[in-house]
Short mmCIF file of C-alpha atoms in Angstrom, two decimals:
data_model
loop_
_atom_site.label_atom_id
_atom_site.label_comp_id
_atom_site.label_asym_id
_atom_site.label_seq_id
_atom_site.Cartn_x
_atom_site.Cartn_y
_atom_site.Cartn_z
CA MET J 15 -6.46 -1.39 -32.35
CA ASP J 16 -8.63 -4.82 -32.60
CA MET J 17 -8.47 -5.98 -35.89
CA ASN J 18 -11.72 -7.68 -35.66
CA GLN J 19 -13.80 -4.54 -35.69
CA TYR J 20 -12.98 -4.66 -39.34
CA LEU J 21 -13.80 -8.14 -40.18
CA ASP J 22 -17.54 -7.44 -41.20
CA ILE J 23 -16.27 -4.25 -43.57
CA PHE J 24 -13.67 -6.97 -44.75
CA ILE J 25 -16.35 -9.72 -45.23
CA ASP J 26 -18.59 -7.35 -47.03
CA GLU J 27 -16.23 -5.49 -49.65
CA THR J 28 -14.28 -9.06 -50.35
CA LYS J 29 -17.76 -10.28 -51.54
CA GLU J 30 -18.48 -7.24 -53.33
CA HIS J 31 -15.04 -7.38 -54.98
CA LEU J 32 -15.27 -11.08 -55.84
CA GLN J 33 -18.65 -10.81 -57.52
CA ASN J 34 -17.09 -7.78 -59.68
CA LEU J 35 -13.96 -9.64 -60.61
CA ASN J 36 -16.44 -13.02 -61.70
CA GLU J 37 -18.62 -10.41 -63.65
CA GLN J 38 -15.75 -8.77 -65.44
CA ILE J 39 -13.88 -11.84 -66.12
CA LEU J 40 -17.08 -13.13 -68.00
CA ILE J 41 -16.28 -9.91 -69.91
CA LEU J 42 -13.03 -10.15 -70.68
CA GLU J 43 -13.45 -13.92 -71.75
CA LYS J 44 -16.01 -12.72 -74.60
CA GLU J 45 -13.87 -9.20 -75.16
CA PRO J 46 -9.97 -9.68 -74.37
CA GLU J 47 -9.05 -6.25 -75.61
CA ASN J 48 -11.44 -4.21 -73.37
CA GLU J 49 -9.21 -1.93 -71.77
CA ALA J 50 -12.09 -0.80 -69.28
CA THR J 51 -12.68 -4.16 -68.11
CA ILE J 52 -8.77 -5.20 -67.82
CA ASN J 53 -8.10 -2.06 -65.50
CA GLU J 54 -11.35 -2.80 -63.40
CA ILE J 55 -9.77 -6.31 -63.17
CA PHE J 56 -6.60 -5.13 -61.96
CA ARG J 57 -7.85 -2.55 -59.54
CA ALA J 58 -10.42 -5.13 -57.47
CA ALA J 59 -7.71 -7.81 -57.70
CA HIS J 60 -5.31 -4.87 -56.21
CA SER J 61 -7.80 -4.04 -53.55
CA LEU J 62 -8.51 -7.46 -52.67
CA LYS J 63 -5.04 -8.27 -52.06
CA GLY J 64 -4.50 -5.23 -49.83
CA MET J 65 -7.61 -5.97 -47.91
CA ALA J 66 -6.44 -9.41 -47.14
CA GLY J 67 -2.86 -8.24 -46.21
CA THR J 68 -4.28 -5.78 -43.62
CA MET J 69 -6.17 -8.42 -42.08
CA GLY J 70 -3.35 -10.93 -41.94
CA TYR J 71 -4.82 -13.64 -44.20
CA LYS J 72 -1.61 -14.62 -45.76
CA ARG J 73 -2.98 -17.64 -48.04
CA MET J 74 -5.40 -15.32 -49.58
CA GLN J 75 -2.84 -12.53 -50.22
CA ARG J 76 -0.77 -14.61 -51.66
CA LEU J 77 -3.09 -16.09 -54.20
CA THR J 78 -4.57 -12.88 -54.85
CA HIS J 79 -0.79 -11.53 -55.85
CA ASP J 80 -0.29 -14.25 -58.29
CA MET J 81 -3.33 -13.38 -60.03
CA GLU J 82 -2.80 -9.55 -59.65
CA ASN J 83 0.78 -10.36 -61.78
CA VAL J 84 -1.64 -12.43 -64.38
CA PHE J 85 -3.65 -9.30 -64.77
CA SER J 86 -0.85 -6.70 -64.63
CA GLU J 87 0.65 -8.93 -67.72
CA ILE J 88 -2.79 -8.59 -69.41
CA ARG J 89 -2.93 -5.04 -68.88
CA ASN J 90 0.70 -4.38 -70.19
CA GLY J 91 -0.12 -5.92 -73.39
CA LYS J 92 2.48 -8.76 -72.88
CA MET J 93 -0.53 -11.88 -72.20
CA LYS J 94 -3.79 -12.76 -73.62
CA ALA J 95 -6.80 -13.80 -72.17
CA THR J 96 -6.91 -17.11 -73.47
CA ASP J 97 -9.85 -19.88 -72.74
CA GLU J 98 -7.44 -21.59 -70.47
CA LEU J 99 -6.30 -18.85 -68.52
CA VAL J 100 -9.83 -17.51 -67.88
CA ASP J 101 -10.16 -21.24 -66.46
CA VAL J 102 -7.48 -21.10 -64.18
CA LEU J 103 -8.83 -17.38 -62.79
CA PHE J 104 -11.77 -18.48 -62.33
CA ARG J 105 -10.42 -21.67 -60.16
CA GLY J 106 -8.55 -18.99 -58.28
CA LEU J 107 -11.80 -16.95 -57.63
CA ASP J 108 -13.25 -20.28 -56.18
CA ALA J 109 -10.65 -20.87 -53.80
CA LEU J 110 -10.71 -16.92 -52.43
CA GLU J 111 -14.52 -17.59 -52.00
CA SER J 112 -13.57 -20.80 -50.09
CA TYR J 113 -11.33 -18.47 -47.89
CA LEU J 114 -13.96 -16.15 -47.36
CA ALA J 115 -16.58 -18.71 -46.28
CA ASN J 116 -13.72 -19.99 -43.78
CA ILE J 117 -13.43 -16.75 -42.11
CA GLN J 118 -17.01 -16.20 -42.14
CA SER J 119 -17.47 -19.53 -40.23
CA ALA J 120 -14.30 -19.40 -37.72
CA ALA J 121 -12.55 -15.73 -38.63
CA ASP J 122 -9.62 -17.86 -40.03
CA GLU J 123 -8.84 -18.64 -43.64
CA GLY J 124 -8.09 -22.36 -43.21
CA THR J 125 -4.87 -24.19 -44.30
CA GLU J 126 -5.45 -24.85 -47.86
CA ASP J 127 -2.60 -23.30 -49.94
CA ASN J 128 -3.84 -23.88 -53.42
CA ASP J 129 -0.43 -24.70 -54.73
CA ASP J 130 -1.98 -25.98 -58.02
CA ILE J 131 -3.51 -22.59 -58.88
CA ILE J 132 -0.40 -20.85 -57.88
CA ALA J 133 1.63 -23.38 -60.02
CA ALA J 134 -0.72 -22.98 -63.23
CA LEU J 135 -0.68 -19.05 -62.61
CA ASN J 136 3.06 -19.24 -63.00
CA GLU J 137 3.13 -21.30 -65.72
CA PHE J 138 1.02 -18.45 -67.61
CA LEU J 139 3.17 -16.31 -66.17
CA ASN J 140 6.44 -17.99 -68.03
CA GLY J 141 4.35 -18.44 -71.23
CA GLY J 142 3.99 -14.32 -71.34
CA GLY J 143 7.55 -13.92 -70.66
CA ALA J 144 7.20 -12.42 -67.39
CA VAL J 145 8.62 -15.54 -65.13
CA LYS J 146 12.21 -14.29 -65.32
CA GLU J 147 11.32 -10.71 -63.95
CA VAL J 148 9.48 -12.55 -61.07
CA LYS J 149 12.26 -14.97 -60.69
CA GLU J 150 14.71 -12.08 -60.41
CA VAL J 151 12.24 -10.46 -58.27
CA THR J 152 11.96 -13.50 -55.93
CA GLU J 153 15.49 -14.27 -55.85
CA ALA J 154 16.28 -10.73 -54.97
CA ALA J 155 13.57 -10.87 -51.66
CA ALA J 156 15.49 -14.14 -50.86
CA GLU J 157 18.76 -12.95 -50.43
CA VAL J 158 17.38 -9.60 -48.59
CA ALA J 159 15.69 -11.65 -45.94
CA VAL J 160 19.15 -13.94 -45.61
CA THR J 161 21.15 -10.84 -44.97
CA GLU J 162 18.54 -9.60 -42.45
CA ALA J 163 18.05 -12.85 -40.53
CA ALA J 164 21.75 -13.07 -40.27
CA VAL J 165 21.67 -9.41 -38.54
CA ILE J 166 19.21 -10.51 -35.96
CA THR J 167 21.41 -12.57 -33.19
CA GLU J 168 20.65 -13.28 -29.56
CA ASN J 169 22.07 -9.74 -28.83
CA ASN J 170 18.77 -8.66 -30.35
CA ALA J 171 16.66 -10.47 -27.75
CA LYS J 172 15.36 -7.36 -26.14
CA PHE J 173 12.83 -9.26 -24.25
CA LYS J 174 15.79 -10.06 -21.75
CA GLU J 175 16.10 -6.54 -20.93
CA LEU J 176 12.37 -6.17 -19.56
CA LYS J 177 11.83 -6.47 -15.49
CA LEU J 178 8.79 -8.35 -14.31
CA GLU J 179 7.01 -6.81 -12.00
CA GLU J 180 6.02 -8.78 -8.61
CA PHE J 181 2.37 -9.41 -9.60
CA GLU J 182 3.71 -10.19 -13.22
CA GLN J 183 6.03 -12.77 -11.63
CA HIS J 184 3.22 -14.20 -9.72
CA ALA J 185 1.28 -14.63 -13.01
CA VAL J 186 4.07 -16.37 -14.31
CA ILE J 187 4.15 -18.81 -11.14
CA GLU J 188 0.17 -19.55 -11.66
CA ALA J 189 1.05 -20.29 -15.26
CA TYR J 190 3.27 -22.77 -14.44
CA ASN J 191 1.29 -24.48 -11.59
CA GLU J 192 -1.38 -24.97 -14.46
CA GLY J 193 0.99 -26.45 -16.83
CA ASP J 194 1.08 -23.69 -19.37
CA HIS J 195 4.36 -22.06 -20.95
CA VAL J 196 5.53 -18.65 -20.57
CA PHE J 197 7.49 -17.46 -23.61
CA GLY J 198 9.59 -14.25 -23.74
CA MET J 199 10.03 -12.69 -27.56
CA THR J 200 11.15 -9.94 -29.53
CA VAL J 201 9.59 -9.70 -33.07
CA PHE J 202 10.98 -7.47 -35.74
CA VAL J 203 9.14 -6.04 -38.51
CA GLN J 204 10.29 -5.44 -41.75
CA GLU J 205 11.84 -2.19 -42.42
CA THR J 206 9.59 -1.75 -45.64
CA CYS J 207 6.69 -2.09 -43.61
CA ILE J 208 4.54 0.93 -43.78
CA LEU J 209 1.90 0.10 -41.24
CA LYS J 210 4.12 -1.51 -38.37
CA SER J 211 1.48 -0.91 -35.82
CA ALA J 212 -1.15 -2.69 -37.76
CA ARG J 213 1.41 -5.75 -38.09
CA ALA J 214 2.07 -5.39 -34.04
CA PHE J 215 -1.52 -5.81 -33.49
CA LEU J 216 -2.04 -8.63 -35.70
CA VAL J 217 0.48 -10.33 -33.79
CA PHE J 218 -1.02 -9.60 -30.73
CA LYS J 219 -4.37 -11.01 -32.24
CA ALA J 220 -2.93 -14.14 -33.11
CA LEU J 221 -1.01 -14.55 -29.66
CA GLU J 222 -4.25 -13.83 -27.90
CA GLU J 223 -6.14 -16.42 -29.39
CA ALA J 224 -4.14 -19.08 -27.88
CA GLY J 225 -3.09 -17.49 -24.47
CA THR J 226 -2.26 -14.03 -22.66
CA ILE J 227 0.02 -11.46 -23.08
CA ILE J 228 1.20 -10.19 -19.50
CA LYS J 229 3.60 -7.75 -20.78
CA SER J 230 4.72 -5.80 -23.73
CA GLN J 231 7.52 -3.26 -24.47
CA PRO J 232 6.61 -0.74 -25.88
CA GLY J 233 2.96 -0.57 -24.29
CA VAL J 234 0.02 -0.86 -26.15
CA GLN J 235 -0.65 3.03 -26.29
CA ASP J 236 2.73 3.39 -27.74
CA ILE J 237 2.11 0.75 -30.44
CA GLU J 238 -1.17 2.17 -31.59
CA ASP J 239 0.50 5.42 -31.91
CA GLU J 240 3.46 3.81 -33.71
CA LYS J 241 6.09 5.10 -31.13
CA PHE J 242 8.67 2.58 -31.62
CA ASP J 243 11.37 1.36 -34.09
CA PHE J 244 10.84 -1.81 -36.14
CA ASP J 245 10.51 -4.36 -32.91
CA PHE J 246 8.71 -4.59 -29.73
CA SER J 247 9.03 -7.33 -27.04
CA LEU J 248 6.35 -9.29 -24.78
CA PHE J 249 5.82 -12.02 -22.35
CA PHE J 250 3.06 -14.63 -23.57
CA ILE J 251 1.44 -17.50 -21.41
CA THR J 252 0.22 -20.36 -23.58
CA LYS J 253 -0.10 -24.28 -23.76
CA LEU J 254 1.30 -24.01 -27.09
CA SER J 255 4.89 -25.17 -27.85
CA LEU J 256 7.66 -22.99 -28.73
CA GLU J 257 7.34 -24.09 -32.38
CA ASP J 258 3.85 -23.21 -32.59
CA VAL J 259 4.26 -19.82 -31.08
CA LYS J 260 6.90 -18.65 -33.46
CA ALA J 261 4.97 -20.03 -36.66
CA LYS J 262 1.98 -18.02 -35.34
CA VAL J 263 4.08 -14.74 -35.29
CA LEU J 264 5.65 -15.68 -38.70
CA ASN J 265 2.46 -16.26 -40.09
CA VAL J 266 1.76 -12.50 -39.94
CA SER J 267 2.90 -10.78 -43.10
CA GLU J 268 5.80 -8.42 -43.15
CA ILE J 269 7.43 -9.93 -39.88
CA LYS J 270 11.06 -10.17 -40.55
CA ASP J 271 11.99 -12.57 -37.62
CA VAL J 272 11.33 -13.49 -33.87
CA ILE J 273 13.86 -14.21 -30.85
CA ILE J 274 11.79 -16.49 -28.46
CA GLU J 275 12.82 -18.23 -25.42
CA LEU J 276 11.13 -20.30 -22.73
CA ILE J 277 11.10 -18.26 -19.47
CA GLU J 278 12.07 -20.07 -16.43
CA LYS J 279 9.71 -19.95 -13.01
CA PRO J 280 10.80 -17.28 -10.78
CA GLU J 281 11.79 -18.68 -7.54
CA VAL J 282 9.41 -18.01 -4.63
CA ALA J 283 9.36 -19.36 -1.23
CA PRO J 284 6.85 -22.71 -1.21
CA VAL J 285 5.39 -21.70 2.17
CA GLN J 286 4.54 -17.93 0.71
CA GLU J 287 2.87 -19.48 -2.50
CA LYS J 288 0.88 -21.71 -0.42
CA GLN J 289 -0.62 -19.24 1.97
CA GLU J 290 -1.24 -16.82 -1.01
CA GLN J 291 -3.16 -19.73 -2.71
CA ASP J 292 -5.14 -20.80 0.66
CA GLN J 293 -5.85 -16.84 1.57
CA GLU J 294 -7.86 -16.93 -2.22
CA LYS J 295 -11.45 -15.92 -1.61
CA PRO J 296 -13.72 -18.88 -2.83
CA GLU J 297 -15.11 -16.04 -5.35
CA GLU J 298 -11.57 -15.16 -6.92
CA LYS J 299 -11.35 -18.98 -7.38
CA LYS J 300 -14.37 -19.26 -9.27
CA ALA J 301 -13.21 -16.49 -11.66
CA LYS J 302 -10.23 -18.13 -12.47
CA ALA J 303 -11.84 -21.43 -13.16
CA ALA J 304 -14.62 -19.56 -15.10
CA LYS J 305 -11.40 -17.60 -17.33
CA LYS J 306 -9.90 -20.98 -17.45
CA GLU J 307 -12.99 -22.55 -18.91
CA GLN J 308 -13.38 -19.65 -21.26
CA LYS J 309 -9.58 -19.81 -22.74
CA THR J 310 -10.59 -23.54 -23.82
CA GLN J 311 -14.10 -22.86 -25.43
CA ALA J 312 -13.63 -22.23 -29.36
CA SER J 313 -14.12 -18.94 -30.42
CA LYS J 314 -17.64 -18.61 -32.04
CA PRO J 315 -18.23 -18.40 -35.75
CA VAL J 316 -18.32 -15.07 -37.07
CA VAL J 317 -21.72 -14.70 -39.17
CA ASN J 318 -22.02 -11.20 -41.22
CA ARG J 319 -25.00 -9.20 -39.65
CA SER J 320 -24.56 -6.12 -42.12
CA VAL J 321 -26.32 -4.86 -44.95
CA ARG J 322 -25.36 -2.19 -47.39
CA VAL J 323 -28.16 0.67 -47.44
CA ASP J 324 -28.88 3.29 -49.94
CA ILE J 325 -28.33 6.65 -48.67
CA GLU J 326 -31.36 7.93 -49.83
CA LYS J 327 -33.32 5.33 -47.81
CA LEU J 328 -31.46 6.49 -44.69
CA ASP J 329 -32.44 10.16 -45.35
CA VAL J 330 -36.25 9.15 -45.46
CA LEU J 331 -35.36 7.45 -42.37
CA MET J 332 -34.11 10.34 -40.61
CA ASN J 333 -36.84 12.43 -41.68
CA LEU J 334 -39.28 10.04 -40.64
CA VAL J 335 -37.97 10.10 -37.12
CA SER J 336 -37.76 13.74 -36.99
CA GLU J 337 -41.30 14.27 -37.88
CA LEU J 338 -42.28 11.33 -35.01
CA ILE J 339 -40.12 13.53 -32.75
CA ILE J 340 -42.53 16.38 -33.80
CA ALA J 341 -45.68 14.25 -33.10
CA LYS J 342 -44.66 13.42 -29.91
CA ASN J 343 -43.90 16.76 -28.78
CA GLY J 344 -47.36 17.72 -29.91
CA LEU J 345 -48.99 15.35 -27.86
CA VAL J 346 -46.92 16.23 -24.90
CA SER J 347 -47.86 19.77 -25.32
CA ILE J 348 -51.72 18.73 -25.38
CA ASN J 349 -51.05 16.51 -22.28
CA SER J 350 -49.88 19.41 -20.60
CA THR J 351 -52.94 21.74 -20.92
CA ASP J 352 -56.27 21.57 -19.92
CA ARG J 353 -58.83 19.29 -21.81
CA ASN J 354 -61.32 21.10 -23.62
CA ASP J 355 -62.92 20.68 -27.28
CA LYS J 356 -60.57 22.69 -28.94
CA THR J 357 -57.80 20.18 -27.37
CA GLN J 358 -59.51 17.15 -27.93
CA GLY J 359 -59.52 18.29 -31.66
CA SER J 360 -56.15 18.78 -31.62
CA PHE J 361 -55.23 15.63 -29.93
CA ASN J 362 -57.56 13.58 -32.57
CA GLU J 363 -55.48 15.25 -35.24
CA GLN J 364 -51.69 14.69 -33.66
CA ILE J 365 -52.79 10.95 -33.09
CA GLU J 366 -54.01 10.71 -37.04
CA TYR J 367 -50.68 12.28 -37.92
CA LEU J 368 -48.43 10.09 -35.58
CA GLU J 369 -50.36 6.90 -37.14
CA ARG J 370 -49.20 7.99 -40.63
CA VAL J 371 -45.87 8.72 -39.62
CA THR J 372 -45.56 5.22 -38.07
CA THR J 373 -47.20 3.42 -40.98
CA SER J 374 -44.61 5.57 -43.46
CA LEU J 375 -41.32 4.67 -40.92
CA HIS J 376 -42.72 1.00 -40.80
CA GLU J 377 -42.50 0.80 -44.70
CA SER J 378 -39.31 2.34 -44.94
CA VAL J 379 -37.50 0.51 -42.47
CA MET J 380 -38.83 -2.94 -44.47
CA LYS J 381 -37.23 -1.57 -47.67
CA VAL J 382 -33.85 -0.79 -45.80
CA ARG J 383 -34.01 -4.36 -44.64
CA MET J 384 -34.76 -5.72 -48.23
CA VAL J 385 -31.42 -6.72 -50.22
CA PRO J 386 -31.56 -6.17 -54.39
CA ILE J 387 -32.34 -9.79 -55.84
CA GLU J 388 -29.59 -8.99 -58.35
CA SER J 389 -27.21 -10.02 -55.50
CA VAL J 390 -28.80 -13.74 -56.17
CA VAL J 391 -29.38 -13.71 -60.16
CA ASN J 392 -25.77 -11.99 -61.02
CA ARG J 393 -24.01 -15.44 -59.92
CA PHE J 394 -26.19 -17.13 -62.61
CA PRO J 395 -23.89 -15.75 -65.45
CA ARG J 396 -20.69 -17.53 -63.96
CA MET J 397 -22.96 -20.73 -63.39
CA ILE J 398 -23.95 -20.78 -66.85
CA ARG J 399 -20.58 -20.72 -68.38
CA ASP J 400 -18.96 -23.35 -66.04
CA LEU J 401 -22.09 -25.45 -66.96
CA SER J 402 -21.66 -25.02 -70.67
CA LYS J 403 -17.84 -25.64 -70.48
CA LYS J 404 -18.34 -28.89 -68.87
CA LEU J 405 -21.46 -30.01 -71.16
CA ASN J 406 -19.36 -28.72 -74.29
CA LYS J 407 -22.57 -26.71 -75.30
#
């Protein structure tokens, strides 16, 4: 399971949710008691939080979670949407848009935690009487985390039970010859996690951005089918330090802990190692050099290349393509018969028919490629609102 395949969908849907939140909060500012608006805001925030968590964007998930807490208090009637609160909520939306911009350009949300916005949101929660409940939940979660961490000991370093095959040992030797590190690790997923296979693959994704996984237990197919408990082990080659690798793993949400150790270089006779290097074909050496160069290159920016299309427009395209096939079959049929005045007339008719179909097809494709201008002008109300507040008008 490669989470990158969902990146374009995530970007598109996040844009829609953020635009929807901007519009609905503007309505909320004018109509604080509008239940339909409040419910729509909560739904959009909840969806956005879930999407960010599934994709592994923890900072985005954290900020959206705190905003969702505020929306929940408003929906329950424990808090009012004051002008000051709306200002903070809009700051939160701007921060989320900044995360999205980073994701579009580099497939990463960046390093900004936006602690000031989160602190401001929690101040409003304090004033609304909800902070005690939030604090109690946080403290309870911390106690659970401490208890769970205490259970994990060196006896749970299950990667030590894995046996490296001969070719895997040679991969470790080659890594050390190139100045890399090799780590063995066992990763523990929280027992409350629902999509543990998705969390496992987010760990794989984070690690493969900085190195190579040479072995995992269970295997990739078993992980995808969720045929494992709440832990998995692997061996990983990288230039990163142990602390950096551990941080990458723990940065994935719902990962409870990780036990990680540096693996020693296997003992191989120097003569055998040198013979193997001498026996390498020039093309093999070139391939290894190219692979190494590819690892050092920065990942290409992510560019959103998708367009939302009305299903009726797609139906028109499908019908036109069907007519195009009919016209083609008609021409093929005429071409396979002896030419005479009658067939020549049919041929001219088919050419005219084909011309009409291709013209309609061209027009339909142009319509599909266009996007509604409302996607641009819908941003004006928020812009005008911010300017009027800034200029006191």
